[in-house]
Each structure stands twice: as structure tokens, then as C-alpha cells.
Coordinates of C-alpha atoms and ligand atoms in Angstrom, one line a residue:
X1 CA 0.0 0.0 0.0
X2 CA 1.4 3.4 -0.9
X3 CA 0.5 6.2 1.5
X4 CA 0.5 9.9 0.6
X5 CA 0.5 12.3 3.5
X6 CA -0.7 15.8 2.6
X7 CA -0.2 18.8 4.9
X8 CA -2.6 21.2 3.3
X9 CA -1.8 23.8 6.0
X10 CA 1.9 23.9 5.3
X11 CA 2.3 26.1 2.3
X12 CA 5.7 25.9 0.6
X13 CA 5.6 28.6 -2.0
X14 CA 3.7 30.2 -4.9
X15 CA 3.4 28.2 -8.1
X16 CA 3.9 30.8 -10.9
X17 CA 1.3 30.3 -13.6
X18 CA 4.0 30.8 -16.2
X19 CA 5.5 27.4 -15.2
X20 CA 2.6 26.1 -17.4
X21 CA 3.9 28.1 -20.4
X22 CA 4.4 27.2 -24.1
X23 CA 6.8 27.9 -26.9
X24 CA 6.1 28.6 -30.6
X25 CA 8.9 28.9 -33.1
X26 CA 9.1 29.5 -36.8
X27 CA 9.7 25.8 -37.3
X28 CA 7.8 23.4 -39.4
X29 CA 4.1 23.7 -39.1
X30 CA 4.0 25.4 -35.7
X31 CA 3.3 29.0 -36.6
X32 CA 2.1 28.5 -40.2
X33 CA -0.8 26.1 -40.5
X34 CA -0.7 25.3 -36.8
X35 CA -1.6 28.7 -35.4
X36 CA -1.7 31.1 -38.3
X37 CA -3.6 30.4 -41.5
X38 CA -4.1 34.0 -42.7
X39 CA -7.3 36.0 -43.0
X40 CA -8.1 34.6 -46.5
X41 CA -8.0 30.9 -45.4
X42 CA -11.1 28.7 -45.5
X43 CA -10.1 27.4 -42.1
X44 CA -12.2 29.5 -39.6
X45 CA -9.9 32.2 -38.2
X46 CA -9.9 35.5 -36.4
X47 CA -7.4 37.9 -38.0
X48 CA -5.6 34.9 -39.4
X49 CA -5.4 32.9 -36.2
X50 CA -7.1 29.5 -36.2
X51 CA -10.3 29.6 -34.1
X52 CA -10.2 26.0 -33.1
X53 CA -6.6 26.1 -31.9
X54 CA -7.1 29.4 -30.0
X55 CA -10.2 28.1 -28.3
X56 CA -8.5 24.9 -27.1
X57 CA -5.5 26.8 -25.8
X58 CA -7.7 29.2 -23.9
X59 CA -9.6 26.3 -22.4
X60 CA -6.2 24.9 -21.3
X61 CA -5.5 28.3 -19.7
X62 CA -2.2 29.1 -21.5
X63 CA -0.4 31.6 -19.3
X64 CA 2.5 32.7 -21.5
X65 CA 3.8 32.2 -25.0
X66 CA 7.5 32.4 -26.1
X67 CA 8.3 33.5 -29.7
X68 CA 9.9 33.5 -32.3
X69 CA 12.5 30.9 -31.4
X70 CA 14.5 28.9 -30.5
X71 CA 17.4 28.8 -33.0
X72 CA 15.3 30.9 -35.3
X73 CA 15.4 33.8 -32.9
X74 CA 19.1 34.4 -33.5
X75 CA 18.6 34.8 -37.2
X76 CA 15.4 36.7 -37.0
X77 CA 15.4 40.3 -38.1
X78 CA 12.1 41.8 -36.8
X79 CA 11.9 44.6 -39.3
X80 CA 11.4 42.0 -42.0
X81 CA 8.2 41.0 -40.3
X82 CA 6.3 44.4 -40.2
X83 CA 4.4 46.5 -42.6
X84 CA 2.3 45.4 -45.6
X85 CA 2.6 41.7 -46.0
X86 CA 3.2 41.7 -49.7
X87 CA 6.3 43.9 -49.2
X88 CA 7.8 41.8 -46.4
X89 CA 11.1 40.2 -47.2
X90 CA 11.4 36.5 -47.7
X91 CA 14.2 34.6 -46.1
X92 CA 15.5 31.1 -45.8
X93 CA 14.8 29.3 -42.5
X94 CA 18.3 27.8 -42.4
X95 CA 17.8 25.9 -39.2
X96 CA 14.5 24.3 -40.0
X97 CA 14.2 22.6 -43.3
X98 CA 15.7 25.4 -45.5
X99 CA 12.2 26.5 -46.4
X100 CA 11.1 30.0 -47.4
X101 CA 9.9 32.1 -44.5
X102 CA 7.7 34.9 -45.9
X103 CA 7.5 36.8 -42.7
X104 CA 3.7 37.1 -42.9
X105 CA 3.6 36.3 -39.1
X106 CA 5.6 39.0 -37.4
X107 CA 5.4 41.3 -34.4
X108 CA 1.8 42.5 -34.9
X109 CA 0.6 39.0 -35.5
X110 CA 2.3 37.6 -32.4
X111 CA 0.8 40.3 -30.1
X112 CA -2.6 39.7 -31.8
X113 CA -2.3 36.0 -31.1
X114 CA -1.5 36.6 -27.4
X115 CA -4.4 39.1 -27.2
X116 CA -6.7 36.4 -28.4
X117 CA -5.2 33.8 -26.1
X118 CA -5.3 36.2 -23.1
X119 CA -1.7 35.2 -22.2
X120 CA 1.5 36.9 -21.3
X121 CA 4.1 37.6 -23.9
X122 CA 7.7 36.3 -24.1
X123 CA 9.7 37.8 -27.0
X124 CA 13.1 36.3 -27.7
X125 CA 15.7 38.7 -29.1
X126 CA 18.6 38.1 -31.5
X127 CA 22.1 38.3 -30.1
X128 CA 23.7 35.8 -32.4
X129 CA 23.3 37.7 -35.7
X130 CA 21.6 40.9 -34.6
X131 CA 22.9 44.2 -33.3
X132 CA 22.3 46.0 -30.0
X133 CA 20.5 48.7 -32.0
X134 CA 18.2 46.2 -33.6
X135 CA 17.2 44.7 -30.3
X136 CA 16.8 48.1 -28.7
X137 CA 14.6 49.3 -31.5
X138 CA 12.4 46.3 -31.3
X139 CA 11.7 47.0 -27.7
X140 CA 11.0 50.6 -28.5
X141 CA 8.7 49.6 -31.5
X142 CA 6.7 47.3 -29.3
X143 CA 6.4 49.1 -26.0
X144 CA 7.1 52.8 -26.3
X145 CA 4.1 55.1 -25.8
X146 CA 5.1 58.4 -27.1
X147 CA 6.8 60.1 -30.0
X148 CA 9.9 58.3 -31.3
X149 CA 11.0 56.9 -34.6
X150 CA 10.0 53.3 -33.7
X151 CA 6.8 54.2 -32.0
X152 CA 5.9 56.3 -35.0
X153 CA 6.7 53.4 -37.3
X154 CA 4.4 51.1 -35.3
X155 CA 1.6 53.6 -35.6
X156 CA 2.2 53.9 -39.4
X157 CA 1.8 50.1 -39.5
X158 CA -1.6 50.4 -37.9
X159 CA -1.1 50.0 -34.1
X160 CA -1.5 53.1 -32.2
X161 CA -1.2 51.7 -28.7
X162 CA 2.0 50.1 -27.5
X163 CA 1.9 46.4 -26.4
X164 CA 3.3 45.0 -23.2
X165 CA 6.3 42.7 -23.3
X166 CA 6.2 40.6 -20.1
X167 CA 9.5 38.7 -20.7
X168 CA 12.4 39.4 -23.1
X169 CA 15.0 36.8 -23.9
X170 CA 18.4 38.2 -24.7
X171 CA 19.5 35.5 -27.2
X172 CA 18.8 31.8 -27.3
X173 CA 21.2 28.9 -26.9
X174 CA 24.1 31.2 -27.4
X175 CA 26.4 28.3 -26.4
X176 CA 25.2 26.6 -29.7
X177 CA 22.9 27.7 -32.5
X178 CA 22.8 31.3 -31.1
X179 CA 26.5 32.0 -31.9
X180 CA 28.6 29.2 -30.4
X181 CA 29.9 31.5 -27.6
X182 CA 31.8 30.9 -24.5
X183 CA 30.1 31.7 -21.2
X184 CA 32.4 34.7 -20.5
X185 CA 31.9 36.2 -23.9
X186 CA 28.1 35.7 -23.8
X187 CA 28.0 37.0 -20.2
X188 CA 29.5 40.3 -21.3
X189 CA 27.3 40.5 -24.4
X190 CA 24.3 39.9 -22.1
X191 CA 25.3 42.8 -19.9
X192 CA 25.6 45.0 -22.9
X193 CA 22.5 44.0 -24.8
X194 CA 20.2 44.0 -21.8
X195 CA 21.2 47.6 -21.0
X196 CA 19.3 48.7 -24.1
X197 CA 16.2 46.6 -23.4
X198 CA 14.6 49.8 -22.0
X199 CA 11.9 49.8 -19.5
X200 CA 9.3 52.1 -21.0
X201 CA 6.6 51.1 -18.6
X202 CA 7.9 51.6 -15.1
X203 CA 4.9 50.1 -13.5
X204 CA 5.0 46.9 -15.6
X205 CA 8.7 46.3 -16.2
X206 CA 10.0 43.8 -18.7
X207 CA 11.5 40.7 -17.1
X208 CA 14.9 40.1 -18.8
X209 CA 16.0 36.5 -19.4
X210 CA 19.6 35.6 -19.8
X211 CA 20.5 32.5 -21.8
X212 CA 21.3 29.7 -19.4
X213 CA 22.7 26.2 -19.8
X214 CA 22.1 23.2 -21.9
X215 CA 21.2 20.2 -19.7
X216 CA 24.0 19.7 -17.2
X217 CA 26.5 22.4 -18.4
X218 CA 27.1 23.7 -14.8
X219 CA 30.2 25.5 -16.0
X220 CA 28.0 27.7 -18.2
X221 CA 25.7 28.6 -15.3
X222 CA 28.6 29.4 -13.0
X223 CA 30.5 31.5 -15.5
X224 CA 27.5 33.4 -16.9
X225 CA 26.3 34.2 -13.4
X226 CA 29.8 35.3 -12.3
X227 CA 30.1 37.7 -15.3
X228 CA 26.5 39.0 -15.1
X229 CA 26.3 39.6 -11.4
X230 CA 29.6 41.4 -11.1
X231 CA 28.9 45.0 -10.2
X232 CA 29.4 47.7 -12.9
X233 CA 31.8 50.5 -12.4
X234 CA 30.7 53.0 -9.7
X235 CA 28.3 55.5 -11.0
X236 CA 27.0 53.1 -13.7
X237 CA 24.7 51.3 -11.4
X238 CA 22.3 49.0 -13.2
X239 CA 20.4 47.3 -10.4
X240 CA 19.6 43.7 -11.3
X241 CA 20.9 42.5 -14.6
X242 CA 18.5 39.6 -15.0
X243 CA 15.2 38.4 -13.8
X244 CA 15.6 34.9 -15.2
X245 CA 18.2 32.4 -16.4
X246 CA 17.0 29.8 -18.8
X247 CA 17.6 26.1 -18.9
X248 CA 17.0 23.7 -21.8
X249 CA 16.5 20.0 -21.4
X250 CA 14.9 17.5 -23.8
X251 CA 14.2 13.9 -23.1
X252 CA 15.4 11.3 -25.7
X253 CA 15.3 7.7 -24.4
X254 CA 18.5 6.6 -26.3
X255 CA 20.4 9.9 -26.2
X256 CA 20.7 12.5 -28.9
X257 CA 21.8 10.1 -31.6
X258 CA 19.1 7.5 -30.9
X259 CA 15.9 9.3 -30.2
X260 CA 13.7 6.5 -31.3
X261 CA 10.1 6.4 -32.5
X262 CA 7.4 8.4 -30.8
X263 CA 4.9 5.6 -31.0
X264 CA 6.8 2.3 -31.6
X265 CA 8.7 1.5 -28.4
X266 CA 9.0 -1.3 -25.8
X267 CA 8.7 -1.2 -22.0
X268 CA 12.5 -0.7 -21.7
X269 CA 12.2 2.5 -23.7
X270 CA 9.1 3.5 -21.7
X271 CA 11.0 3.3 -18.4
X272 CA 14.2 4.9 -19.9
X273 CA 12.2 7.8 -21.0
X274 CA 10.5 8.3 -17.6
X275 CA 13.9 7.9 -15.9
X276 CA 15.2 10.7 -18.1
X277 CA 12.2 12.9 -17.4
X278 CA 12.9 12.5 -13.6
X279 CA 16.4 13.8 -14.2
X280 CA 14.9 17.2 -14.4
X281 CA 14.8 17.2 -10.6
X282 CA 18.6 16.8 -10.4
X283 CA 19.2 19.5 -13.0
X284 CA 17.0 22.0 -11.1
X285 CA 18.8 21.2 -7.8
X286 CA 22.3 21.4 -9.2
X287 CA 21.8 24.5 -11.3
X288 CA 19.8 25.9 -8.4
X289 CA 22.7 25.3 -6.0
X290 CA 24.9 27.4 -8.2
X291 CA 22.3 30.1 -8.5
X292 CA 22.0 30.1 -4.7
X293 CA 25.6 31.2 -4.5
X294 CA 25.0 34.3 -6.6
X295 CA 21.3 34.9 -5.7
X296 CA 20.6 33.6 -2.2
X297 CA 17.3 35.4 -2.1
X298 CA 16.1 33.5 -5.2
X299 CA 15.2 36.7 -7.0
X300 CA 16.3 35.2 -10.3
X301 CA 13.9 32.7 -11.7
X302 CA 15.1 29.5 -13.4
X303 CA 13.2 29.6 -16.7
X304 CA 13.0 26.1 -18.2
X305 CA 11.9 27.7 -21.5
X306 CA 12.5 24.6 -23.6
X307 CA 11.6 21.1 -22.3
X308 CA 9.8 18.0 -23.5
X309 CA 10.2 14.8 -25.5
X310 CA 12.2 14.8 -28.7
X311 CA 11.8 11.7 -30.7
X312 CA 12.3 10.8 -34.4
X313 CA 10.0 12.6 -36.8
X314 CA 6.9 10.8 -38.0
X315 CA 8.0 8.7 -41.0
X316 CA 7.4 10.4 -44.3
X317 CA 7.5 14.0 -42.8
X318 CA 10.2 16.6 -43.4
X319 CA 13.1 15.8 -41.0
X320 CA 13.6 19.6 -40.5
X321 CA 10.0 20.0 -39.3
X322 CA 10.3 17.9 -36.1
X323 CA 6.7 16.6 -36.3
X324 CA 6.1 13.8 -33.9
X325 CA 3.1 11.9 -32.5
X326 CA 2.3 12.0 -28.8
X327 CA 1.3 9.0 -26.6
X328 CA 0.6 8.2 -23.0
X329 CA 4.4 8.2 -22.6
X330 CA 4.4 11.9 -23.4
X331 CA 1.6 12.4 -21.0
X332 CA 3.5 10.8 -18.2
X333 CA 6.7 12.8 -19.0
X334 CA 4.5 16.0 -18.8
X335 CA 2.8 14.9 -15.6
X336 CA 6.1 14.0 -13.9
X337 CA 7.9 17.2 -15.1
X338 CA 5.1 19.5 -14.0
X339 CA 5.0 17.9 -10.6
X340 CA 8.8 18.5 -10.3
X341 CA 8.3 22.2 -11.3
X342 CA 5.6 22.6 -8.7
X343 CA 7.8 21.2 -6.0
X344 CA 10.6 23.5 -7.0
X345 CA 8.5 26.6 -7.3
X346 CA 10.8 28.6 -5.1
X347 CA 13.3 28.7 -8.0
X348 CA 11.4 27.6 -11.2
X349 CA 9.3 30.6 -12.2
X350 CA 8.6 29.9 -15.8
X351 CA 8.8 26.9 -18.2
X352 CA 7.7 26.5 -21.8
X353 CA 7.1 23.1 -23.2
X354 CA 8.5 22.6 -26.8
X355 CA 6.5 23.2 -28.8
X356 CA 2.9 24.2 -28.7
X357 CA 1.5 22.9 -32.1
X358 CA 2.8 20.4 -34.6
X359 CA 6.5 20.4 -33.3
X360 CA 8.1 18.0 -30.8
X361 CA 5.9 17.4 -27.7
X362 CA 2.9 19.4 -28.8
X363 CA -0.4 19.8 -27.1
X364 CA -2.2 20.2 -30.4
X365 CA -1.7 18.6 -33.9
X366 CA -3.3 19.8 -37.0
X367 CA -3.9 18.5 -40.5
X368 CA -5.5 20.9 -42.9
X369 CA -8.8 22.0 -41.2
X370 CA -8.6 19.1 -38.6
X371 CA -7.2 19.4 -35.2
X372 CA -6.6 17.0 -32.3
X373 CA -5.7 17.3 -28.7
X374 CA -2.8 15.2 -27.6
X375 CA -2.4 13.3 -24.3
X376 CA 0.0 16.1 -23.3
X377 CA -2.8 18.6 -23.8
X378 CA -5.0 16.8 -21.3
X379 CA -2.2 16.9 -18.7
X380 CA -1.9 20.6 -19.0
X381 CA -5.7 20.9 -18.8
X382 CA -5.9 18.6 -15.8
X383 CA -3.0 20.5 -14.0
X384 CA -4.3 24.0 -14.7
X385 CA -5.6 24.5 -11.2
X386 CA -2.0 24.4 -9.9
X387 CA -1.5 27.7 -11.7
X388 CA -1.2 30.5 -9.1
X389 CA -1.9 28.2 -6.2
X390 CA 0.3 27.6 -3.2
X391 CA 2.4 24.4 -3.1
X392 CA 1.5 22.3 -0.1
X393 CA 3.7 19.8 1.7
X394 CA 3.2 16.2 0.6
X395 CA 5.1 13.0 1.1
X396 CA 4.9 9.5 -0.4
X397 CA 5.5 6.6 2.0
X398 CA 6.0 3.0 0.7
X399 CA 6.5 4.1 -2.9
X400 CA 7.2 1.0 -5.0
X401 CA 9.8 1.0 -7.7
X402 CA 8.7 0.2 -11.3
X403 CA 10.7 -0.9 -14.3
X404 CA 13.1 -3.5 -12.7
X405 CA 12.0 -6.1 -15.3
X406 CA 13.3 -3.6 -17.9
X407 CA 16.5 -3.0 -16.0
X408 CA 15.4 0.5 -15.0
X409 CA 14.2 1.8 -11.6
X410 CA 11.7 4.6 -11.3
X411 CA 9.4 5.4 -8.3
X412 CA 5.9 4.1 -9.1
X413 CA 4.1 7.3 -7.9
X414 CA 4.9 10.9 -8.6
X415 CA 2.8 13.5 -6.8
X416 CA 2.4 17.2 -6.2
X417 CA -0.2 19.1 -4.2
X418 CA -1.3 22.7 -4.1
X419 CA -4.0 24.8 -2.5
X420 CA -6.0 27.4 -4.6
X421 CA -7.0 30.8 -3.3
X422 CA -10.5 29.4 -2.5
X423 CA -9.1 26.6 -0.3
X424 CA -9.5 23.9 -2.9
X425 CA -6.7 21.2 -2.6
X426 CA -5.3 20.1 -6.0
X427 CA -3.6 16.8 -6.1
X428 CA -1.9 15.4 -9.3
X429 CA -0.8 11.8 -9.2
X430 CA 1.1 9.7 -11.9
X431 CA 1.5 6.0 -11.9
X432 CA 4.7 5.3 -13.9
X433 CA 4.2 1.5 -14.0
X434 CA 3.2 0.1 -17.4
X435 CA 1.6 -3.0 -15.8
X436 CA 0.9 -2.6 -12.1
X437 CA -2.0 -0.7 -10.6
X438 CA -1.3 1.1 -7.4
X439 CA -3.4 0.9 -4.2
X440 CA -3.1 4.3 -2.5
X441 CA -4.3 5.9 0.7
X442 CA -4.1 9.7 0.9
X443 CA -4.3 11.4 4.2
X444 CA -5.1 15.1 4.6
X445 CA -3.9 16.8 7.8
X446 CA -7.1 18.6 8.8
X447 CA -9.5 18.8 6.0
X448 CA -12.5 16.5 5.9
X449 CA -13.5 16.8 2.3
X450 CA -17.2 17.6 1.5
X451 CA -16.7 17.7 -2.2
X452 CA -14.3 15.7 -4.4
X453 CA -13.9 15.8 -8.1
X454 CA -11.4 13.7 -10.0
X455 CA -10.4 13.0 -13.6
X456 CA -8.1 10.3 -15.0
X457 CA -6.1 10.0 -18.2
X458 CA -5.1 6.4 -18.9
X459 CA -4.5 4.0 -21.8
X460 CA -1.9 1.7 -23.2
X461 CA 1.6 3.0 -23.0
X462 CA 1.8 3.8 -26.7
X463 CA -1.8 4.8 -27.3
X464 CA -2.4 8.1 -29.1
X465 CA -5.0 10.2 -30.8
X466 CA -5.3 10.3 -34.6
X467 CA -7.3 12.5 -36.9
X468 CA -9.6 9.6 -37.5
X469 CA -9.9 8.7 -33.8
X470 CA -9.1 11.9 -31.9
X471 CA -10.6 10.7 -28.6
X472 CA -8.7 7.5 -28.1
X473 CA -7.0 9.2 -25.1
X474 CA -9.1 11.7 -23.2
X475 CA -9.9 12.8 -19.7
X476 CA -12.6 10.7 -18.0
X477 CA -14.4 11.4 -14.7
X478 CA -12.8 9.2 -12.0
X479 CA -15.1 7.9 -9.3
X480 CA -13.2 4.8 -8.1
X481 CA -12.2 6.2 -4.7
X482 CA -13.6 6.1 -1.2
X483 CA -13.5 9.0 1.2
X484 CA -13.7 8.5 5.0
X485 CA -13.0 11.5 7.2
X486 CA -9.5 12.8 6.2
X487 CA -8.6 9.7 4.2
X488 CA -9.2 8.9 0.5
X489 CA -8.5 5.4 -0.8
X490 CA -8.2 4.5 -4.4
X491 CA -6.6 2.1 -6.8
X492 CA -4.7 3.9 -9.5
X493 CA -4.7 2.2 -12.9
X494 CA -1.3 1.3 -14.4
X495 CA 0.0 4.0 -16.8
X496 CA -2.3 6.8 -15.6
X497 CA -2.5 10.3 -14.4
X498 CA -5.2 11.4 -11.9
X499 CA -6.1 15.0 -10.8
X500 CA -8.1 15.5 -7.7
X501 CA -9.9 18.7 -6.6
X502 CA -10.9 18.5 -3.0
X503 CA -12.9 21.0 -0.9
Ligands
LIG601 O1 12.8 23.3 -30.0 C1 13.7 23.0 -31.1 C2 15.0 23.6 -30.9 O2 15.7 23.0 -29.8 C3 15.1 25.1 -30.6 O3 15.1 25.9 -31.8 C4 16.4 25.2 -30.0 O4 16.5 26.3 -29.1 C5 16.7 23.9 -29.3 O5 17.9 23.4 -29.6

């Protein structure tokens, strides 16, 4: 019997809604087809944005969207994506398939999309191939409310009011596709570029995000922080160089060279994948320990602005488009990872799964006018009540290990618990075992629930939704539990995720 003890009175920290964020890059069919079809499309749209996709994302409560990349960000020149569409420059998307990018989705379209979604904005600037002036002017174009060359240009292009930039990334993966820099070199560039990311709205400042490490590159974290937190010369005080430091981590069961199929895998690959997802905890702790040295008050957020499963592309699709299917394995990776983020909410203040539509671990896939919700979508939907809630203390006793028969060892149960502002307790549980159900007793400390709602997502390990059968995997009401006083007993199906809401 696995026991879960919950102290709903012991609050451990605020879960930033942005931890449930998303990422959309000019890559494959994410922006074009997935989100943006243009005003003249037969696919129902509002100002060019797909209605069906926008509605589903709103229902999932998307808190923030990162754009335009990714690797694409460091070769994106924003002025190519403004003004009359027929006059916009075309470019080659060198990173992703060498296709022609016609720049019909640019700054105005991104802010229109975020307006429709009702989410915060995260714009990623170009350090790798862009100038300080270009970055500075972009911020002025978007957010300056007054008379200036860039604000005037924005108005000429039809947008009188400035927009609000919530987060601004100063480069992306500058240790790799964003310029192959050393940490010292990038650290100094960060100091310089961020100086000109001006705060035009003093009451709603832009949060500046510095490019952090790839996976376990602790040296990058150490050296970038050392360079960026060193005080400027007296008289040149710039309080606080960064609000966030990013971290990128993708899960591939067999390593970068052997990502494997998204749908055709055995139990060994299942457990290897989940083991790799659990590694996120170690990455947060170890990068976090370095951050603690430079930022003991935890003012700088760890922004895991790219995470998720990266498998081989679907057979027959463009290898540069990174289109993959999404099974119950992806659902468990998402469930485990979001539980880890919740439990590290003192340091992790934003995260963006890669990527939102039609690329890598997407929540939505599209094909022409058709759309489906992936198992990962359902996890974000089931977990949405954690957004903005307080993490509560929880502890699993007697957790079994799973995967031994496949020469892996993972804990069978992953959990996290939060308390919403209205006192509702949110519990999200994952059963990582492919074959074993889990008898569970949960004990609340004080609350005797008068109302319990629960939903479950379950299916075979490699089950997924198709355009022909879009509801193979979907949330179902879960009633197979017993509540007595402060105790709730249940048997959790193998390979499942359950979300409880208790009042
Ligand atoms: O998400 C796909 C790519 O992965 C991004 O463009 C890049 O930042 C990362 O390497």
C-alpha cells in the first residue's frame, strides 16, 4: 500500500502560472498552419489565427507564449516582419528545413495571437546575428508610448497603442545555435544588450531573461552568473541585470543520436524515457545550487523555457520540421515534469514546453482543417488548477519501484499538491508503471472533504490520438475512490494520471 501524506496547511511557495507556459517557433508547421492560416484561409480564423486552436489553448489556460525561437530567434530580423505583407522580405529558414519564410507572421501577429489567447508575452531577441541597436529598436517599437522613430513606425503600421512585453530573452542557446559563444563572452554581451532593453513602462517592467545552460552544463551557469552579477563601475549602477536564467532539457530515451520512434517503443524505452524525465529534478537542484551562490534570495527565476520529449520525426515527414506523435508516454513525461516544477516553485518561475503545435511534444496537432488534442494537452488541462496556487507539503511513503524487469528503476508514484486561493486542494498523481495498478491511501492533515472531483487519463503506453480517432485518449471522470474523514483510498490504474480537486 502506498500512502500519501498531505499537509494542506503547510504552504511551501507560490506556483507561478508561467510554469505552465508554451513555446512557438518558426519551425515546421507550428506557426504557419498550426496557429496562423491568414485572413483569407477557408479554415475558420480571427485575424488569421485558427479559431479551433485558439479556443483549445484558452480552455487549457495558457499563461505565457514564447516566440519567435529557438534557434530561429538568433537569425530573425524583426523589421522583415512588419508593414504590408506583400512587401515583407522573404528569407531562408536555415535551421529548420531550409524553407522559405515569408514573414507574414511577425510582431503585430504575435501580439494579436497573445491578445486572443489572453496570455503573457515572451519575446526572444537576437544576439547571435543581430545588433544592439536592432534589439533596442524592437523593444521601442513594441512598447514605447510616445513620439519616437520606432513608436511612429508602429503607428504607421496600424497599431496606435504600445503592447506589453512581459518577458524578453536576450538570445537563445548562445552556447550553440545562437552564436557558439563561451560563457564569459556571452555574459559580457548579455550585460551590454540588456542595457538597451529599456523599461518604457515603469509600473510593468519587462523581465529580462539571460541565456542559461544546456542540460548539465554547470560551468555555463557558473560563469555566466559570475560575469553577469559582477557589479558595474561606480556611477554606472544598473540594479539587477537579469530576472531569469533559462535552462533547456529535452528527453530522448536513447540519447541525442538515438531518439527512437514516438509511437513504436517497448517497455524498456518507456522506463528509460521516464527515468530521463525524472532527471529534471537533479538538473534543477544542481543548477539551483549554483544560482543560490549568486542569488541567495532567489530573485532570479530558473526559466526552463524549452523542455519535453524529442523523438524521431513521423515517417514520411520533413526531417527539419520535427513533427512527432504524442502517446501516453508523453503524458507521463509531462505529468512528472510538472510535478517537479511545482515542487521547486521557489526557483522555477517559468517553463515552456516545446513546442505548442505540430512540433516536438505538442499539445495540439493539425492536418488541414482538422485538429486533435494530444495526451499532453490533457495533462496541461488537468493540471491547470495548480497555476497561481500555493504548493502544499506532501510526502509518499512506501513508494514501490517500477521498471526493474526492464533494467530500470523509477518510483511508481509521482505527486504534487497545491492549495488554490478558495481553499481547494489540487492533487496530481502519476502511476509510472506500465503494468501494475497502485493501491493508494491519501491522508489530509485537517480537511475532511465535503466535495471531491477527480479526472483520470489512462490508456496503453503507446496509445495516441489520430485525426480519425481523436478521442482514443481523453480525460474521464474518475469515481473509483472512497473518502472516509481525512482519508481517501483509491486504486490507481497502471500507466495513468489522476487529478483530484478537494474542498
Ligand atoms: O525546439 C527546437 C530547438 O531546440 C530550438 O530551436 C532550440 O532552441 C533547441 O535546440
